[in-house]
PDB file of C-alpha atoms in Angstrom:
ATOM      1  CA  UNK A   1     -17.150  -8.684  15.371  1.00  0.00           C
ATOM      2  CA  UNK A   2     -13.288  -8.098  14.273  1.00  0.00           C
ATOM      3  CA  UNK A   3     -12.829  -8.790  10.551  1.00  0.00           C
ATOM      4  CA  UNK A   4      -9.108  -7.147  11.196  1.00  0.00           C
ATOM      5  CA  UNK A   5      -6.120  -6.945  13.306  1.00  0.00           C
ATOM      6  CA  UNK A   6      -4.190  -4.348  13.567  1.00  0.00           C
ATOM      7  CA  UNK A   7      -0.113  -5.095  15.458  1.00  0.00           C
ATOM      8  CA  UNK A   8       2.753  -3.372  15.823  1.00  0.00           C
ATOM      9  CA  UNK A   9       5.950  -4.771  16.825  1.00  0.00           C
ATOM     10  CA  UNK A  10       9.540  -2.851  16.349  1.00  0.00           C
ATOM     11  CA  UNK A  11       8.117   0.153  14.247  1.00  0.00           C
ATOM     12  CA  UNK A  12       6.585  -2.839  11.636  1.00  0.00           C
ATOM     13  CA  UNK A  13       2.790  -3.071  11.514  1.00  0.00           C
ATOM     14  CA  UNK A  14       1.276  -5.632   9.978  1.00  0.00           C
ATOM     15  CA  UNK A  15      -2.761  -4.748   9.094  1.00  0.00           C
ATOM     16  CA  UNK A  16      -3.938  -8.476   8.335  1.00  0.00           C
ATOM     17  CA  UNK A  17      -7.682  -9.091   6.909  1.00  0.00           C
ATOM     18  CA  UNK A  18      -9.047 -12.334   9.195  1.00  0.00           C
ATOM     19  CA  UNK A  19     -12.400 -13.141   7.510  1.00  0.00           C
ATOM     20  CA  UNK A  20     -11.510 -16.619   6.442  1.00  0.00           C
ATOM     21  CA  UNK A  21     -15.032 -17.993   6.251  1.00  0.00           C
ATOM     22  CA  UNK A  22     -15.688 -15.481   3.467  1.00  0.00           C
ATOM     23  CA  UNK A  23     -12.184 -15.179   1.812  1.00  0.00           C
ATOM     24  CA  UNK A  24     -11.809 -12.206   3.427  1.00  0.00           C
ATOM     25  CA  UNK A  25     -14.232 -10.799   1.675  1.00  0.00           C
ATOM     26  CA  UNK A  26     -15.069  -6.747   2.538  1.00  0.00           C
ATOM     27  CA  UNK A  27     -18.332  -5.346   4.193  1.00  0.00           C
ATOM     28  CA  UNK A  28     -19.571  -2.124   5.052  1.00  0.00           C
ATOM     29  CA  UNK A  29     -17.613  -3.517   8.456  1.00  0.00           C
ATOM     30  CA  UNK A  30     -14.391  -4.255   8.066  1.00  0.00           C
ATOM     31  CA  UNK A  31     -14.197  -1.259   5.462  1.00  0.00           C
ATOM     32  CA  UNK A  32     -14.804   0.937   8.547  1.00  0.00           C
ATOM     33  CA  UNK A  33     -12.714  -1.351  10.777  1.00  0.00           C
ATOM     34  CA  UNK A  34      -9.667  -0.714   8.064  1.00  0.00           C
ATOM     35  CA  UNK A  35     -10.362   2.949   7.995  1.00  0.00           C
ATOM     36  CA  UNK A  36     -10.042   3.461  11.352  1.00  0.00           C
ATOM     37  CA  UNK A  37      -6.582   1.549  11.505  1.00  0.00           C
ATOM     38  CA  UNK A  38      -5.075   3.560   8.747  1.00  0.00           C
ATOM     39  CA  UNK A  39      -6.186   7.026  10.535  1.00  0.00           C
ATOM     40  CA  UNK A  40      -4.062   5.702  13.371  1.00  0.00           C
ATOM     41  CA  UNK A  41      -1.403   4.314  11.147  1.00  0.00           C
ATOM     42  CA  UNK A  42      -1.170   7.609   9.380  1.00  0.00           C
ATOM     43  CA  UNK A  43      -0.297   9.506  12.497  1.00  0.00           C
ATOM     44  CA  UNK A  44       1.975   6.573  13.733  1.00  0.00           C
ATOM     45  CA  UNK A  45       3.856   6.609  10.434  1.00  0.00           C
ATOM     46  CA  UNK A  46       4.218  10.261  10.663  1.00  0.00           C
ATOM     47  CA  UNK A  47       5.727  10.216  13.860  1.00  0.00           C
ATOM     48  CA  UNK A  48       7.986   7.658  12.920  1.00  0.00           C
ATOM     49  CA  UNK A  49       6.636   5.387  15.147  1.00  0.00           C
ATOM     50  CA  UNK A  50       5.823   2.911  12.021  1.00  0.00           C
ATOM     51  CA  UNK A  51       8.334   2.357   9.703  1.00  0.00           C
ATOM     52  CA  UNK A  52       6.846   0.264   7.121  1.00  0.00           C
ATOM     53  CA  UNK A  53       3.380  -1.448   6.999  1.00  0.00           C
ATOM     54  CA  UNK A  54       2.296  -5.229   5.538  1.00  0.00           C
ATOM     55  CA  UNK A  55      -0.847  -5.685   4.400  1.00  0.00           C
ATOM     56  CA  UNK A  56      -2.061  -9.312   4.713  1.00  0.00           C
ATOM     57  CA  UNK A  57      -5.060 -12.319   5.254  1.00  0.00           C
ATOM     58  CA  UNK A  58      -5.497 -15.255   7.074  1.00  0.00           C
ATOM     59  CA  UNK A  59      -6.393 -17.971   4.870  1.00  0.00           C
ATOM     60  CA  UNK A  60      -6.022 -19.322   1.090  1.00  0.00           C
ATOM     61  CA  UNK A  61      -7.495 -16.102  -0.105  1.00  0.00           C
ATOM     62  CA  UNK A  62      -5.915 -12.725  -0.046  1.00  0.00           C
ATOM     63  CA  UNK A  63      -9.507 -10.914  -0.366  1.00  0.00           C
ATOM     64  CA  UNK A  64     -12.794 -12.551  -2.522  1.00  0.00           C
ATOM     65  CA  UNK A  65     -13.396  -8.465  -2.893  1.00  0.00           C
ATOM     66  CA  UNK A  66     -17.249  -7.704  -1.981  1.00  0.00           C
ATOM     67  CA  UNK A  67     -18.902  -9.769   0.828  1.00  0.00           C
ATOM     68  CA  UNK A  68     -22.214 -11.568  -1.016  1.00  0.00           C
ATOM     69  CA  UNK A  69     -24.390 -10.793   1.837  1.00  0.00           C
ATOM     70  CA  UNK A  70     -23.228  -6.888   1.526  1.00  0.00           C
ATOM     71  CA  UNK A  71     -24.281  -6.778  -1.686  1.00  0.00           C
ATOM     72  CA  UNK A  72     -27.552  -8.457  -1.271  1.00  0.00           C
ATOM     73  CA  UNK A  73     -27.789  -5.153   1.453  1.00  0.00           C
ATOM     74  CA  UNK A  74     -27.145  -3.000  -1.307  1.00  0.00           C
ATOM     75  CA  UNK A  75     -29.978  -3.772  -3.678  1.00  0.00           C
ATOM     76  CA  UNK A  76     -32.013  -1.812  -1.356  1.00  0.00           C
ATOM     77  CA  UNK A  77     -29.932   1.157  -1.264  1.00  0.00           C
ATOM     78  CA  UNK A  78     -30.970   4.544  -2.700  1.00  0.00           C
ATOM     79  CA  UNK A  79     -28.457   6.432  -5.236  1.00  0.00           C
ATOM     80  CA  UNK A  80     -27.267   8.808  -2.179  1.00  0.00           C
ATOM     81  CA  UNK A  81     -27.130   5.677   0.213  1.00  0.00           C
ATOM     82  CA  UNK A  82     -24.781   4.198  -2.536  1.00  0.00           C
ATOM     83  CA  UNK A  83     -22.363   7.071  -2.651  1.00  0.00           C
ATOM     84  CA  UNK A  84     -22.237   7.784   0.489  1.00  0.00           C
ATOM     85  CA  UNK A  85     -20.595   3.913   0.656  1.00  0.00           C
ATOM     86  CA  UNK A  86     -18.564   4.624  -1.896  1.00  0.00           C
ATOM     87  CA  UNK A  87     -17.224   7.026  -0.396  1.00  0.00           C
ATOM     88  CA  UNK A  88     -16.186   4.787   2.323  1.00  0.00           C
ATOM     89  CA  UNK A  89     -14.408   2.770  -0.077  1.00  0.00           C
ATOM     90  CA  UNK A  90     -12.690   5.194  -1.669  1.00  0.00           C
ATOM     91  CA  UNK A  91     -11.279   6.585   1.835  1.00  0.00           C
ATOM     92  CA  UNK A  92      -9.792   3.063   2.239  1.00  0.00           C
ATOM     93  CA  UNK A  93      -7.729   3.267  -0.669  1.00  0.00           C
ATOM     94  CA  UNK A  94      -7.173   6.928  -0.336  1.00  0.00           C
ATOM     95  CA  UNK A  95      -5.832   6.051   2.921  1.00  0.00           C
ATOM     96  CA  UNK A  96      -3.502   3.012   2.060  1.00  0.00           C
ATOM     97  CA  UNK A  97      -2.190   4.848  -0.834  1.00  0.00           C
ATOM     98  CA  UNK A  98      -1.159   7.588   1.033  1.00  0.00           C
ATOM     99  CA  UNK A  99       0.341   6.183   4.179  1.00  0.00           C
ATOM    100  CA  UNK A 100       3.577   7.935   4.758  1.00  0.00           C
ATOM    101  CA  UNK A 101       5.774   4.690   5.187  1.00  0.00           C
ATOM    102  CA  UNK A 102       6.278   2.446   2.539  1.00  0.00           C
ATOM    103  CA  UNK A 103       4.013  -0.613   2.479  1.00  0.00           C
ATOM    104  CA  UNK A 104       4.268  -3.739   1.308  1.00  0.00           C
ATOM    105  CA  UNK A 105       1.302  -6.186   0.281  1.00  0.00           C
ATOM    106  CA  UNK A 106       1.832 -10.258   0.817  1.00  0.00           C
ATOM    107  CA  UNK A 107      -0.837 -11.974  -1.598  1.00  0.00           C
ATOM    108  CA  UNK A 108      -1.096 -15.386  -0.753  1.00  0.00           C
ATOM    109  CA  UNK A 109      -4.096 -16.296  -2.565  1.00  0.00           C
ATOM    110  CA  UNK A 110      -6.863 -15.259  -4.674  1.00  0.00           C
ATOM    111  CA  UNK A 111      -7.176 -11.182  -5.020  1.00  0.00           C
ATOM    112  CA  UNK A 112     -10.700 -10.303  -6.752  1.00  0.00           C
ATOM    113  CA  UNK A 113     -12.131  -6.750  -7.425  1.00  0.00           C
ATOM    114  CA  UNK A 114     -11.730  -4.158  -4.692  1.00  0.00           C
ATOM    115  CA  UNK A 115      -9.163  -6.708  -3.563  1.00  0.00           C
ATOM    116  CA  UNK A 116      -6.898  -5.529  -6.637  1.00  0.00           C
ATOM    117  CA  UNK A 117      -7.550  -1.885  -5.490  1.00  0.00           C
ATOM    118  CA  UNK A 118      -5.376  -2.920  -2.283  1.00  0.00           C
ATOM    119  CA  UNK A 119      -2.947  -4.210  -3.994  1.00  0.00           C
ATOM    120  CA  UNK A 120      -2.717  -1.642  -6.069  1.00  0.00           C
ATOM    121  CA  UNK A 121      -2.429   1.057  -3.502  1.00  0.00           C
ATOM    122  CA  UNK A 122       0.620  -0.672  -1.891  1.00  0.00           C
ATOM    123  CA  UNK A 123       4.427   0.433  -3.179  1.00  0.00           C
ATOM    124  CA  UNK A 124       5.834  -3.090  -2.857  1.00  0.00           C
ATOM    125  CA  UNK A 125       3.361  -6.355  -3.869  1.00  0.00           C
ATOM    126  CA  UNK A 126       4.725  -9.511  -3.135  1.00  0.00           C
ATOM    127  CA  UNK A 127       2.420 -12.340  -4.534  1.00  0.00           C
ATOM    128  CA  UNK A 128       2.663 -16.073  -3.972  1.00  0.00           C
ATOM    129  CA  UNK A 129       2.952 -17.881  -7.382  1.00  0.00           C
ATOM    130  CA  UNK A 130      -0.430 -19.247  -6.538  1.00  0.00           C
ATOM    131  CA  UNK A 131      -1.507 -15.541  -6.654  1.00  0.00           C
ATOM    132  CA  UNK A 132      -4.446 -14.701  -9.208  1.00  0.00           C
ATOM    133  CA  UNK A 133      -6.064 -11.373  -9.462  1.00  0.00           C
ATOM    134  CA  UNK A 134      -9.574 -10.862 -11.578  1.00  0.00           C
ATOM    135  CA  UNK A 135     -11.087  -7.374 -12.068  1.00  0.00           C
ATOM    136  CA  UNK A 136     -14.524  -9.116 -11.805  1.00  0.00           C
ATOM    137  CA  UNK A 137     -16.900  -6.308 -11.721  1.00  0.00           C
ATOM    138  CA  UNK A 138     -18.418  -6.553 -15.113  1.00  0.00           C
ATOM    139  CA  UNK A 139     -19.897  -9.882 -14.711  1.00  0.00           C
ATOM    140  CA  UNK A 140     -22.543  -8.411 -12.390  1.00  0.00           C
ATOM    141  CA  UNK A 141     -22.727  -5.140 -14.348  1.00  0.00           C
ATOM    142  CA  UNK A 142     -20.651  -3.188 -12.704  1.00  0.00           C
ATOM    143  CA  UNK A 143     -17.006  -1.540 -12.952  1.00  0.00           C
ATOM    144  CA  UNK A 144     -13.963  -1.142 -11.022  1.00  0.00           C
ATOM    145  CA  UNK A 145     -14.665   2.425 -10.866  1.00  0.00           C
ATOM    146  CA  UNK A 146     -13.454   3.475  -7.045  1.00  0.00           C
ATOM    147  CA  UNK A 147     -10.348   1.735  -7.681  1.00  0.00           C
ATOM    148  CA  UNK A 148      -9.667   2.425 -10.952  1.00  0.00           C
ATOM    149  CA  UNK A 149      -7.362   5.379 -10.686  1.00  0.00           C
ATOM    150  CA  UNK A 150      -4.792   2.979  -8.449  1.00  0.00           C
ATOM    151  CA  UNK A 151      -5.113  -0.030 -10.859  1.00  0.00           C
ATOM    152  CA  UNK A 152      -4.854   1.989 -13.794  1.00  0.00           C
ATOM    153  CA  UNK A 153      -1.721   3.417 -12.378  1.00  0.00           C
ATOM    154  CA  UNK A 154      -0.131   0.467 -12.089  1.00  0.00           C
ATOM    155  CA  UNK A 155      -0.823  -1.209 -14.806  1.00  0.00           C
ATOM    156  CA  UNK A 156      -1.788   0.866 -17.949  1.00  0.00           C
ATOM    157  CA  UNK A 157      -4.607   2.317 -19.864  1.00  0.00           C
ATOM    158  CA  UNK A 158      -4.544  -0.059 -21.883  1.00  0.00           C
ATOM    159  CA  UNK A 159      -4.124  -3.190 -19.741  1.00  0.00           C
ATOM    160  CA  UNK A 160      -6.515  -1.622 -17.402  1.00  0.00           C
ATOM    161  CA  UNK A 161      -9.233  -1.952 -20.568  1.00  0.00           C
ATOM    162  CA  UNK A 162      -8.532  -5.137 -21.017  1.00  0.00           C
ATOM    163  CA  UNK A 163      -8.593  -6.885 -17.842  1.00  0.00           C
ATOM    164  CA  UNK A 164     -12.211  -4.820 -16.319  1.00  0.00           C
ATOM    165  CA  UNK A 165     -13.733  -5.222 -19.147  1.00  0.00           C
ATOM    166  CA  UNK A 166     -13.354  -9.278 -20.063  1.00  0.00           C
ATOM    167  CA  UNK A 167     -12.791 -10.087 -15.922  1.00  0.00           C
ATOM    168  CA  UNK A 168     -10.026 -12.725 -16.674  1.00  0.00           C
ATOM    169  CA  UNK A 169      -7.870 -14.338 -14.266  1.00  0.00           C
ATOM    170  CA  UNK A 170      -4.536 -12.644 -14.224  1.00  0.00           C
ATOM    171  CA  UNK A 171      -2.086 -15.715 -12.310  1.00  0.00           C
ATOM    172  CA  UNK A 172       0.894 -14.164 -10.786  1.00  0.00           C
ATOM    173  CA  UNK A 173       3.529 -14.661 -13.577  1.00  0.00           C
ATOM    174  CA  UNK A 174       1.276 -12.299 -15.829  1.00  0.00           C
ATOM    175  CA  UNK A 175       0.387  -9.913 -13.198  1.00  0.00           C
ATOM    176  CA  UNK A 176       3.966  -9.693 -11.908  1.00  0.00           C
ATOM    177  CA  UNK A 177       4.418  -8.988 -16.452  1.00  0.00           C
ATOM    178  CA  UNK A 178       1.807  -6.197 -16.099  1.00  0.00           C
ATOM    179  CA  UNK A 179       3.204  -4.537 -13.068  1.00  0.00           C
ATOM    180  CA  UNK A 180       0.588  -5.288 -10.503  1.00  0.00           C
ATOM    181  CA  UNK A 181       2.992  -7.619  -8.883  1.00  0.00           C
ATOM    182  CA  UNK A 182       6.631  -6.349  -8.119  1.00  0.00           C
ATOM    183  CA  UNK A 183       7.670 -10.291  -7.302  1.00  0.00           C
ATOM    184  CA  UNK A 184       6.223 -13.600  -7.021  1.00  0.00           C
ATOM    185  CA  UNK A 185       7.623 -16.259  -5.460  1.00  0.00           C
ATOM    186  CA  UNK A 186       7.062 -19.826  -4.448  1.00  0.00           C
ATOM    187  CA  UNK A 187       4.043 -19.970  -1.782  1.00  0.00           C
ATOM    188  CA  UNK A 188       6.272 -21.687   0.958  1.00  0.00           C
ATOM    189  CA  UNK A 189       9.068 -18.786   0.174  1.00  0.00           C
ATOM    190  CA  UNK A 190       6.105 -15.854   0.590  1.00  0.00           C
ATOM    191  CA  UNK A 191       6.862 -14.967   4.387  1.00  0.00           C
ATOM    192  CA  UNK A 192      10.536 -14.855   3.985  1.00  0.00           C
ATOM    193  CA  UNK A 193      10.218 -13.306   0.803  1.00  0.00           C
ATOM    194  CA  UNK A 194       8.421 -10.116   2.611  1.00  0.00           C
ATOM    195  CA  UNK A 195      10.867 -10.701   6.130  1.00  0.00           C
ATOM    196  CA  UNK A 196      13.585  -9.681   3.490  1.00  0.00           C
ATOM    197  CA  UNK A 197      11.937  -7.033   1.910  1.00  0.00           C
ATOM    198  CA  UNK A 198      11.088  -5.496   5.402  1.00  0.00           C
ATOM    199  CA  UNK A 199      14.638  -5.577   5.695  1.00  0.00           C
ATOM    200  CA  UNK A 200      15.290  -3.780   2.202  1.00  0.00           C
ATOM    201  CA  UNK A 201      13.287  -0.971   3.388  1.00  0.00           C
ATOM    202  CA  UNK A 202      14.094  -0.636   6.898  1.00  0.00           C
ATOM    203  CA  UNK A 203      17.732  -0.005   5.999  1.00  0.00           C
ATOM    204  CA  UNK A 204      16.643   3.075   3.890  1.00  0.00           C
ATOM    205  CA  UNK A 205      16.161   6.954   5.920  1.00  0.00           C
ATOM    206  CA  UNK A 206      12.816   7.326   6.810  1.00  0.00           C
ATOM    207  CA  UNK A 207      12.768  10.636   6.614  1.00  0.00           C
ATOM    208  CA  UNK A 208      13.211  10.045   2.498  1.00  0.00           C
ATOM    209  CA  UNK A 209      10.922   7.586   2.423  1.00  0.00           C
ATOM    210  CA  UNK A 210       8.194   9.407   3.329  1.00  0.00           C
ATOM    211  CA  UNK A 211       9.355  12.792   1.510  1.00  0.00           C
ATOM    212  CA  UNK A 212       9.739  10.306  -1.579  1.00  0.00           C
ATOM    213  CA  UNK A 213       6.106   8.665  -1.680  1.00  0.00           C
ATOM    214  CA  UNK A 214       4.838  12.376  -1.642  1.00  0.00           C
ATOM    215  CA  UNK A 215       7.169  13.466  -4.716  1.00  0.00           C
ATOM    216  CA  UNK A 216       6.060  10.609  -6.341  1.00  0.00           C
ATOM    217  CA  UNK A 217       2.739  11.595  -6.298  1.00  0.00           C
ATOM    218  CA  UNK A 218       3.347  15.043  -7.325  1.00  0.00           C
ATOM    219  CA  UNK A 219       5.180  14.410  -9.727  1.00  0.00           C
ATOM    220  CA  UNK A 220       3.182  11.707 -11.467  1.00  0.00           C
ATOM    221  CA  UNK A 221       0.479  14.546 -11.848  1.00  0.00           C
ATOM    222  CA  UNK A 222       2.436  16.737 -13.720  1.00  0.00           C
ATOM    223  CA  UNK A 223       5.487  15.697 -14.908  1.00  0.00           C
ATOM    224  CA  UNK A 224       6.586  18.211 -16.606  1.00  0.00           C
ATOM    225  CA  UNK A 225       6.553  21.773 -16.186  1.00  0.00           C
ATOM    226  CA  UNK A 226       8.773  24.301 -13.938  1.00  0.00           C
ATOM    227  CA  UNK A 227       6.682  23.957 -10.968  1.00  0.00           C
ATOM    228  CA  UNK A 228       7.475  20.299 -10.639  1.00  0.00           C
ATOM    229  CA  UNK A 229      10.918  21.417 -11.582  1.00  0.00           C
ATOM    230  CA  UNK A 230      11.339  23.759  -8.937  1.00  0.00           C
ATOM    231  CA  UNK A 231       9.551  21.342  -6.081  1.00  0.00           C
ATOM    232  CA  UNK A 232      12.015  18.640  -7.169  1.00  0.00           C
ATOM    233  CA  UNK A 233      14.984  21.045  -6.529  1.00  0.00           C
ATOM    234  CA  UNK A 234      13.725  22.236  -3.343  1.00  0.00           C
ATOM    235  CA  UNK A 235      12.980  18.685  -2.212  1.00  0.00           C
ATOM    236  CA  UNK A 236      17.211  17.541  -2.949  1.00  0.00           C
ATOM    237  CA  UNK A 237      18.059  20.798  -1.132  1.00  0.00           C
ATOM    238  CA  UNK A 238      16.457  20.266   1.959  1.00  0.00           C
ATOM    239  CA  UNK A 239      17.066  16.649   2.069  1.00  0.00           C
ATOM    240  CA  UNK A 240      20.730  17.419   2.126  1.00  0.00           C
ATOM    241  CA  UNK A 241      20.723  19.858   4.767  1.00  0.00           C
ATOM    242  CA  UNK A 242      18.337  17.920   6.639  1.00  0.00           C
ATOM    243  CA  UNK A 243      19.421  15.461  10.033  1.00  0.00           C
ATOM    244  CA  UNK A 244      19.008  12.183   8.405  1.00  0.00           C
ATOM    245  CA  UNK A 245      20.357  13.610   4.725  1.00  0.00           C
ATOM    246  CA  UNK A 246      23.343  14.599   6.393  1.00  0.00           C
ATOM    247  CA  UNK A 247      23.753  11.320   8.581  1.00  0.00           C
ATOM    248  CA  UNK A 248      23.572   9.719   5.549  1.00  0.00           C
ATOM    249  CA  UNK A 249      26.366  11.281   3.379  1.00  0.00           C
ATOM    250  CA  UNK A 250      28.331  11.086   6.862  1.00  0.00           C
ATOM    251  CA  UNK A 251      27.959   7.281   7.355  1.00  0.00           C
ATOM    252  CA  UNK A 252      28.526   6.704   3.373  1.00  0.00           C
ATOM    253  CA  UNK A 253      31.673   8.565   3.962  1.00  0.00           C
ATOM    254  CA  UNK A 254      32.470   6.500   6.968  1.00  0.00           C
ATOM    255  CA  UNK A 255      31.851   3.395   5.737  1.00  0.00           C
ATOM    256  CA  UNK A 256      29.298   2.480   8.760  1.00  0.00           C
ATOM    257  CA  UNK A 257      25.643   2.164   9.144  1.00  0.00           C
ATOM    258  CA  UNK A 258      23.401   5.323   9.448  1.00  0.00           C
ATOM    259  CA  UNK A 259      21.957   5.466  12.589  1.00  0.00           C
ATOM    260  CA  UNK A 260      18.273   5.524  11.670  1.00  0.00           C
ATOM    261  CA  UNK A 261      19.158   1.637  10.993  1.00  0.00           C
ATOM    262  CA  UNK A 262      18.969   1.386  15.144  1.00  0.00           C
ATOM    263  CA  UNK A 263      16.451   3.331  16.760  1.00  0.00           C
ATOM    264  CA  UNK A 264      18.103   4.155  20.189  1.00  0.00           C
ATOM    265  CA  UNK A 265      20.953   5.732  18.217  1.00  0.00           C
ATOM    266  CA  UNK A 266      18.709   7.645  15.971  1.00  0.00           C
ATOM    267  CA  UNK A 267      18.446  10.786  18.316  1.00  0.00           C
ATOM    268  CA  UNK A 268      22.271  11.069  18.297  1.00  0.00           C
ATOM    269  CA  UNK A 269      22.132  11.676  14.458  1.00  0.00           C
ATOM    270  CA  UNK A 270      23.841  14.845  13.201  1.00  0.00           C
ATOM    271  CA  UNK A 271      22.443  18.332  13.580  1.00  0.00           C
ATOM    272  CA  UNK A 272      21.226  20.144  10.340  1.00  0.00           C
ATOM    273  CA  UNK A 273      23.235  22.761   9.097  1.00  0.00           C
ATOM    274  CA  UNK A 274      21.481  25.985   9.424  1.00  0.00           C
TER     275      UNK A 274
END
């Protein structure tokens, strides 16, 4: 069976969860169906064949987080069984996080557990203001633990205590407060809302889009100290001697649009400066 789809249509893919009957719930299937789409998304986006990437669902519900019958499955697992599907897990956010275009989530609905992990993992969440998001581990004994480093990123340490460990509903006017949302908007304004977004980000250089979510990263890690110093300053300098960091100081100058805007023109961009 396909829980996902997978489409790509003028360097935008759109990676959409379709398990309706279950809220889109995840499995040991569509975990490995989702893996395999970000492996080819990864070398897509790195080619520049994929600009930007929307994460989505079918349905009322974004994602219910762990399928029931999954779980039931699980009971019978041994401790090595159990990491070894953790694991899995944990490649699936690993994998979204790290996609090197920028990605935008569009959460129409309900968003619990691992669920929140995706949204987490995305640079740009757009959330309908019918939107709610529960770290709901706890109330079967459990913790958010594979996605707590993105969660935790995004919204706090101390946020992060407070929602896993009383599982309250967080509706989209608190979550966009906490930082897990970057906008919510009316549920018949969501699609539009993430057209013009596409738009935002397709008007930016690639090239420092992708050099940018890696800095980020770095960065975040250690903040401060000369190495990160150093790496920033090297990253600036090649940028501006770079093709697309010159076309874009050119087309500023110029007062017209840089090229990586249109792909056809894109391969007529300036030559770097050796």
């Amino acid at each position: 069976m396909t829980y996902s789809t997978l489409t790509i249509r003028d360097r935008v893919a759109r990676l959409n969860l379709n398990r309706t009957e279950v809220h889109n719930a995840f499995d040991d299937n569509l975990i490995a169906e989702l893996n395999l789409h970000l492996n080819q998304l990864h070398k897509l986006a790195e080619n520049g064949d994929v600009r930007v990437t929307v994460l989505s669902s079918e349905g009322k519900s974004f994602s219910a987080g762990a399928d029931l019958n999954w779980m039931k499955r699980m009971v019978d697992y041994d401790l090595e069984d159990n990491i070894a599907d953790s694991r899995k897990l944990a490649a699936l956010m690993h994998g979204l996080d790290t996609l090197p275009c920028p990605t935008i989530c569009r959460a129409q609905g309900a968003a619990f557990g691992g669920a929140v992990g995706l949204a987490a993992c995305c640079d740009i969440v757009i959330a309908s203001d019918k939107a709610k998001f529960c770290l709901s581990e706890v109330k079967i004994g459990l913790v958010p633990a594979v996605i707590s480093p993105y969660v935790q990123r995004a919204i706090g340490n101390r946020q992060m205590r407070r929602y896993a460990l009383t599982a309250e509903i967080i509706d989209a006017v608190t979550a966009l407060k906490l930082g897990l949302v970057h906008q919510s908007v009316p549920h018949d304004d969501l699609d539009e809302a993430v057209d013009s977004m596409l738009e935002v980000l397709r008007a930016g250089s690639p090239q420092a889009q992708k050099i940018g979510k890696q800095m980020f990263s770095k960065v975040e890690r250690e903040p401060d100290s000369s190495e990160t110093r150093e790496y920033t300053c090297q990253v600036i300098a090649k940028l501006r001697v770079s093709q697309e960091g010159q076309e874009g100081l050119a087309s500023f100058f110029e007062k017209r649009r840089p090229v990586w805007t249109s792909p056809e023109e894109h391969n007529n961009a300036a030559e770097p400066r050796s």
